[in-house]
Amino acid sequence: MLALHQISKTFSTPQGSLHVLNEINLTLSQGESLALMGESGSGKSTLLHIAAGLEMPNQGEVAIAGQALSSLNEPARARLRRQQLGLIFQQFHLVPSLNVIDNLSLQARLARTENTEWSAYLLDRLGLSGREEHYPEQLSGGQQQRLAIGRALAVRPALLLADEPTGNLDEQSADTVLTLLLDLVKETQCALLMVTHSARVAAPLNRTFRLHLGQLKETRQ
Ligand SMILES: Nc1ncnc2c1ncn2[C@@H]1O[C@H](COP(=O)(O)OP(=O)(O)OP(=O)(O)O)[C@@H](O)[C@H]1O
């Protein structure tokens, strides 16, 4: 579902070049879940953004669902992202002026793959049935993140990329959200790449990798 081949990334800063990723290789198969750990500033978010095609590497190739991103122009890349990719961030990034059902369906409508039965099922699984007409500000942090998970899964993505999805939640909400996320990932058989600082959050995932000094090492299989 995801293949990263020899990915390198260097940022130019006023202090000089910052080499963040150095020839990273990684493959993620359908239904596989992988935790990405590493110290603050080690490049986890950068790698996730490159995997999502939101940021370009200086060197190397990203393929999503068998399609090399470099072989596509920007509109085709955007289409692939909308149809195959679910993104979840620490900040929920819901649209404040849209109600629950419109936030949930946003990406699927843009991708023209909205399925109202699937959306209703997701709302139920997320514990948000009956809240369709509510706006994000009327929801708790945990409910907002569950809605963001629903929005990402409403397109039935092949690949889900999550950057500290429970980082903004208290421990109890984090556990609920994580359990729900992993259950839905299993149900939809999508591949999951999740950035986390927490070994406890990483534990239920299939594999764990650590980024250190630009290199990726598998720490648990
Ligand atoms: N656009 C940019 N320009 C310059 N430097 C950048 C840019 N984006 C990221 N960096 C630098 O690249 C390094 C890696 O950043 P990144 O956000 O990927 O780390 P991270 O492992 O996700 O950190 P954290 O755990 O704190 O979120 C950092 O030193 C950061 O300052």
Tab-separated table of C-alpha atoms and ligand atoms in Angstrom:
chain	number	residue	atom	x	y	z
A	1	MET	CA	0.000	0.000	0.000
A	2	LEU	CA	2.924	2.265	0.762
A	3	ALA	CA	6.478	1.955	-0.502
A	4	LEU	CA	9.217	4.427	0.396
A	5	HIS	CA	12.415	3.927	-1.554
A	6	GLN	CA	15.699	5.660	-0.661
A	7	ILE	CA	13.966	8.768	0.708
A	8	SER	CA	16.248	11.638	1.694
A	9	LYS	CA	15.198	15.070	2.885
A	10	THR	CA	17.318	18.135	3.616
A	11	PHE	CA	15.955	21.512	4.702
A	12	SER	CA	17.833	24.724	3.945
A	13	THR	CA	17.912	26.921	7.040
A	14	PRO	CA	19.718	30.211	7.788
A	15	GLN	CA	22.126	28.102	9.855
A	16	GLY	CA	22.876	25.813	6.897
A	17	SER	CA	21.537	22.504	5.563
A	18	LEU	CA	19.580	20.280	7.918
A	19	HIS	CA	19.718	16.615	6.846
A	20	VAL	CA	16.573	15.099	8.338
A	21	LEU	CA	16.081	11.827	6.415
A	22	ASN	CA	18.851	9.746	4.911
A	23	GLU	CA	17.954	7.057	2.337
A	24	ILE	CA	14.903	5.684	4.148
A	25	ASN	CA	13.299	2.473	2.860
A	26	LEU	CA	9.968	1.197	4.124
A	27	THR	CA	7.085	-0.877	2.811
A	28	LEU	CA	3.667	-1.248	4.354
A	29	SER	CA	1.261	-3.938	3.141
A	30	GLN	CA	-2.514	-4.024	3.130
A	31	GLY	CA	-3.901	-4.498	6.640
A	32	GLU	CA	-0.527	-3.877	8.282
A	33	SER	CA	-0.129	-1.325	11.079
A	34	LEU	CA	3.158	0.343	11.864
A	35	ALA	CA	4.206	2.746	14.636
A	36	LEU	CA	6.831	5.389	13.924
A	37	MET	CA	8.687	6.607	17.005
A	38	GLY	CA	11.710	8.832	17.607
A	39	GLU	CA	12.840	11.872	19.568
A	40	SER	CA	11.326	15.277	18.983
A	41	GLY	CA	12.807	16.738	15.797
A	42	SER	CA	13.954	13.349	14.452
A	43	GLY	CA	11.827	13.780	11.316
A	44	LYS	CA	8.701	11.706	11.989
A	45	SER	CA	6.220	14.318	10.734
A	46	THR	CA	8.465	15.081	7.764
A	47	LEU	CA	8.447	11.389	6.792
A	48	LEU	CA	4.665	11.211	7.202
A	49	HIS	CA	4.182	14.324	5.043
A	50	ILE	CA	6.438	12.839	2.359
A	51	ALA	CA	4.473	9.551	2.492
A	52	ALA	CA	1.285	11.599	2.010
A	53	GLY	CA	2.741	13.475	-0.965
A	54	LEU	CA	2.295	16.746	0.963
A	55	GLU	CA	6.026	17.354	0.948
A	56	MET	CA	8.525	16.273	-1.702
A	57	PRO	CA	11.739	14.418	-0.854
A	58	ASN	CA	15.076	15.637	-2.256
A	59	GLN	CA	15.753	12.112	-3.350
A	60	GLY	CA	13.844	8.848	-3.520
A	61	GLU	CA	10.421	7.604	-4.526
A	62	VAL	CA	7.049	7.217	-2.817
A	63	ALA	CA	4.424	4.815	-4.165
A	64	ILE	CA	0.867	4.635	-2.842
A	65	ALA	CA	-1.341	1.721	-3.906
A	66	GLY	CA	1.248	0.885	-6.562
A	67	GLN	CA	1.398	4.397	-8.073
A	68	ALA	CA	4.669	6.325	-7.962
A	69	LEU	CA	3.856	9.890	-6.877
A	70	SER	CA	6.607	11.336	-9.078
A	71	SER	CA	4.885	9.876	-12.163
A	72	LEU	CA	1.747	11.954	-11.478
A	73	ASN	CA	1.128	15.667	-11.974
A	74	GLU	CA	-0.264	17.686	-9.036
A	75	PRO	CA	-3.994	17.265	-9.929
A	76	ALA	CA	-3.503	13.481	-10.276
A	77	ARG	CA	-1.581	13.398	-6.987
A	78	ALA	CA	-4.408	15.316	-5.288
A	79	ARG	CA	-6.942	12.839	-6.716
A	80	LEU	CA	-4.917	9.864	-5.483
A	81	ARG	CA	-4.662	11.492	-2.022
A	82	ARG	CA	-8.420	12.103	-1.870
A	83	GLN	CA	-9.311	8.577	-2.976
A	84	GLN	CA	-6.672	6.401	-1.309
A	85	LEU	CA	-5.422	8.304	1.691
A	86	GLY	CA	-6.865	9.096	5.095
A	87	LEU	CA	-5.015	11.652	7.222
A	88	ILE	CA	-5.414	12.188	10.954
A	89	PHE	CA	-3.493	14.834	12.887
A	90	GLN	CA	-3.022	15.736	16.531
A	91	GLN	CA	-5.043	18.912	15.911
A	92	PHE	CA	-8.336	17.615	14.593
A	93	HIS	CA	-8.583	20.060	11.634
A	94	LEU	CA	-12.366	19.858	11.469
A	95	VAL	CA	-14.180	22.609	9.572
A	96	PRO	CA	-15.871	24.736	12.279
A	97	SER	CA	-18.677	25.941	9.980
A	98	LEU	CA	-19.709	22.395	8.967
A	99	ASN	CA	-21.834	20.104	11.122
A	100	VAL	CA	-20.857	16.556	12.073
A	101	ILE	CA	-22.259	14.768	9.030
A	102	ASP	CA	-20.829	17.350	6.605
A	103	ASN	CA	-17.390	17.136	8.260
A	104	LEU	CA	-17.564	13.345	8.138
A	105	SER	CA	-18.485	13.320	4.445
A	106	LEU	CA	-16.190	16.145	3.327
A	107	GLN	CA	-13.341	14.145	1.822
A	108	ALA	CA	-15.634	11.431	0.427
A	109	ARG	CA	-17.727	14.094	-1.334
A	110	LEU	CA	-14.592	15.663	-2.818
A	111	ALA	CA	-13.444	12.205	-3.928
A	112	ARG	CA	-16.978	11.497	-5.256
A	113	THR	CA	-17.052	8.248	-3.287
A	114	GLU	CA	-19.607	9.166	-0.628
A	115	ASN	CA	-21.608	6.192	0.600
A	116	THR	CA	-24.390	7.300	2.953
A	117	GLU	CA	-24.849	3.815	4.449
A	118	TRP	CA	-21.147	3.576	5.285
A	119	SER	CA	-21.208	7.123	6.740
A	120	ALA	CA	-24.190	6.238	8.942
A	121	TYR	CA	-22.428	3.032	10.069
A	122	LEU	CA	-19.279	5.006	10.876
A	123	LEU	CA	-21.234	7.612	12.845
A	124	ASP	CA	-22.740	4.823	14.889
A	125	ARG	CA	-19.364	3.141	15.502
A	126	LEU	CA	-17.885	6.508	16.480
A	127	GLY	CA	-20.651	7.019	19.039
A	128	LEU	CA	-21.834	10.123	17.192
A	129	SER	CA	-25.268	8.974	16.028
A	130	GLY	CA	-27.791	11.638	16.933
A	131	ARG	CA	-25.108	14.345	16.800
A	132	GLU	CA	-25.317	14.819	13.005
A	133	GLU	CA	-26.493	18.434	13.253
A	134	HIS	CA	-23.960	19.462	15.900
A	135	TYR	CA	-20.897	21.586	15.140
A	136	PRO	CA	-17.319	20.703	16.173
A	137	GLU	CA	-17.283	23.295	18.999
A	138	GLN	CA	-20.200	21.425	20.594
A	139	LEU	CA	-18.145	18.208	20.819
A	140	SER	CA	-15.541	17.102	23.354
A	141	GLY	CA	-11.911	16.639	22.255
A	142	GLY	CA	-12.351	12.854	22.088
A	143	GLN	CA	-15.537	13.215	20.034
A	144	GLN	CA	-13.811	15.652	17.666
A	145	GLN	CA	-10.956	13.219	17.116
A	146	ARG	CA	-13.417	10.357	16.555
A	147	LEU	CA	-15.096	12.540	13.921
A	148	ALA	CA	-11.706	13.230	12.298
A	149	ILE	CA	-11.109	9.457	12.197
A	150	GLY	CA	-14.533	9.017	10.595
A	151	ARG	CA	-13.738	11.665	7.984
A	152	ALA	CA	-10.499	9.855	7.105
A	153	LEU	CA	-12.237	6.460	6.883
A	154	ALA	CA	-15.356	7.663	5.046
A	155	VAL	CA	-13.455	7.302	1.755
A	156	ARG	CA	-12.432	3.722	2.657
A	157	PRO	CA	-8.775	4.627	2.133
A	158	ALA	CA	-6.133	2.079	1.238
A	159	LEU	CA	-3.707	3.857	3.556
A	160	LEU	CA	-4.249	5.761	6.786
A	161	LEU	CA	-1.536	8.126	8.008
A	162	ALA	CA	-1.884	9.387	11.565
A	163	ASP	CA	0.381	11.923	13.293
A	164	GLU	CA	0.055	11.653	17.087
A	165	PRO	CA	-3.707	11.071	16.807
A	166	THR	CA	-4.142	10.771	20.579
A	167	GLY	CA	-1.560	13.411	21.516
A	168	ASN	CA	-4.168	16.019	22.384
A	169	LEU	CA	-6.390	13.792	24.497
A	170	ASP	CA	-6.418	12.763	28.149
A	171	GLU	CA	-5.413	9.167	28.830
A	172	GLN	CA	-8.940	7.783	29.011
A	173	SER	CA	-10.143	9.472	25.781
A	174	ALA	CA	-6.868	8.469	24.124
A	175	ASP	CA	-7.489	4.802	24.968
A	176	THR	CA	-11.051	4.944	23.637
A	177	VAL	CA	-9.976	6.689	20.434
A	178	LEU	CA	-7.038	4.329	19.862
A	179	THR	CA	-9.140	1.190	20.379
A	180	LEU	CA	-11.769	2.506	17.991
A	181	LEU	CA	-9.158	3.500	15.421
A	182	LEU	CA	-7.506	0.071	15.484
A	183	ASP	CA	-10.865	-1.755	15.330
A	184	LEU	CA	-11.911	0.263	12.269
A	185	VAL	CA	-8.502	-0.225	10.630
A	186	LYS	CA	-8.927	-3.991	11.062
A	187	GLU	CA	-12.466	-3.852	9.713
A	188	THR	CA	-11.540	-1.839	6.612
A	189	GLN	CA	-8.222	-3.692	6.123
A	190	CYS	CA	-6.424	-0.424	5.367
A	191	ALA	CA	-2.725	-0.030	6.098
A	192	LEU	CA	-1.839	2.273	9.021
A	193	LEU	CA	1.302	4.326	9.616
A	194	MET	CA	1.069	6.115	12.950
A	195	VAL	CA	3.518	8.552	14.523
A	196	THR	CA	3.538	8.332	18.296
A	197	HIS	CA	5.755	9.231	21.250
A	198	SER	CA	4.153	6.538	23.365
A	199	ALA	CA	5.345	2.924	23.516
A	200	ARG	CA	1.964	2.084	25.059
A	201	VAL	CA	0.180	3.489	21.976
A	202	ALA	CA	2.629	1.680	19.663
A	203	ALA	CA	2.248	-1.696	21.415
A	204	PRO	CA	-0.963	-2.956	19.731
A	205	LEU	CA	0.363	-2.149	16.234
A	206	ASN	CA	2.058	-4.884	14.167
A	207	ARG	CA	5.523	-3.323	14.009
A	208	THR	CA	7.481	-0.418	15.512
A	209	PHE	CA	10.223	1.634	13.848
A	210	ARG	CA	12.426	4.341	15.372
A	211	LEU	CA	13.872	7.306	13.502
A	212	HIS	CA	17.286	8.387	14.741
A	213	LEU	CA	19.849	10.602	12.989
A	214	GLY	CA	18.030	10.257	9.688
A	215	GLN	CA	17.935	6.453	9.773
A	216	LEU	CA	14.990	4.134	10.337
A	217	LYS	CA	15.419	1.020	12.479
A	218	GLU	CA	12.859	-1.616	13.292
A	219	THR	CA	12.687	-2.044	17.055
A	220	ARG	CA	9.846	-4.553	17.390
A	221	GLN	CA	8.246	-7.055	15.014
B	1	LIG	N1	9.945	23.497	6.494
B	1	LIG	C1	11.009	23.322	7.268
B	1	LIG	N2	12.105	24.120	7.145
B	1	LIG	C2	13.204	23.922	7.905
B	1	LIG	N3	13.324	22.940	8.825
B	1	LIG	C3	12.270	22.130	8.998
B	1	LIG	C4	11.066	22.269	8.240
B	1	LIG	N4	10.189	21.304	8.636
B	1	LIG	C5	10.816	20.617	9.599
B	1	LIG	N5	12.060	21.092	9.829
B	1	LIG	C6	13.054	20.562	10.777
B	1	LIG	O1	13.227	19.185	10.504
B	1	LIG	C7	13.416	18.454	11.717
B	1	LIG	C8	12.377	17.355	11.799
B	1	LIG	O2	11.093	17.926	12.029
B	1	LIG	P1	9.783	17.028	12.239
B	1	LIG	O3	8.639	17.946	12.510
B	1	LIG	O4	9.678	16.083	11.116
B	1	LIG	O5	10.194	16.216	13.564
B	1	LIG	P2	9.320	15.265	14.491
B	1	LIG	O6	10.129	14.041	14.738
B	1	LIG	O7	7.964	15.082	13.901
B	1	LIG	O8	9.226	16.140	15.819
B	1	LIG	P3	8.105	16.190	16.970
B	1	LIG	O9	8.118	14.849	17.637
B	1	LIG	O10	8.609	17.272	17.878
B	1	LIG	O11	6.802	16.537	16.321
B	1	LIG	C9	13.337	19.479	12.845
B	1	LIG	O12	14.645	19.846	13.207
B	1	LIG	C10	12.592	20.642	12.221
B	1	LIG	O13	12.974	21.861	12.813
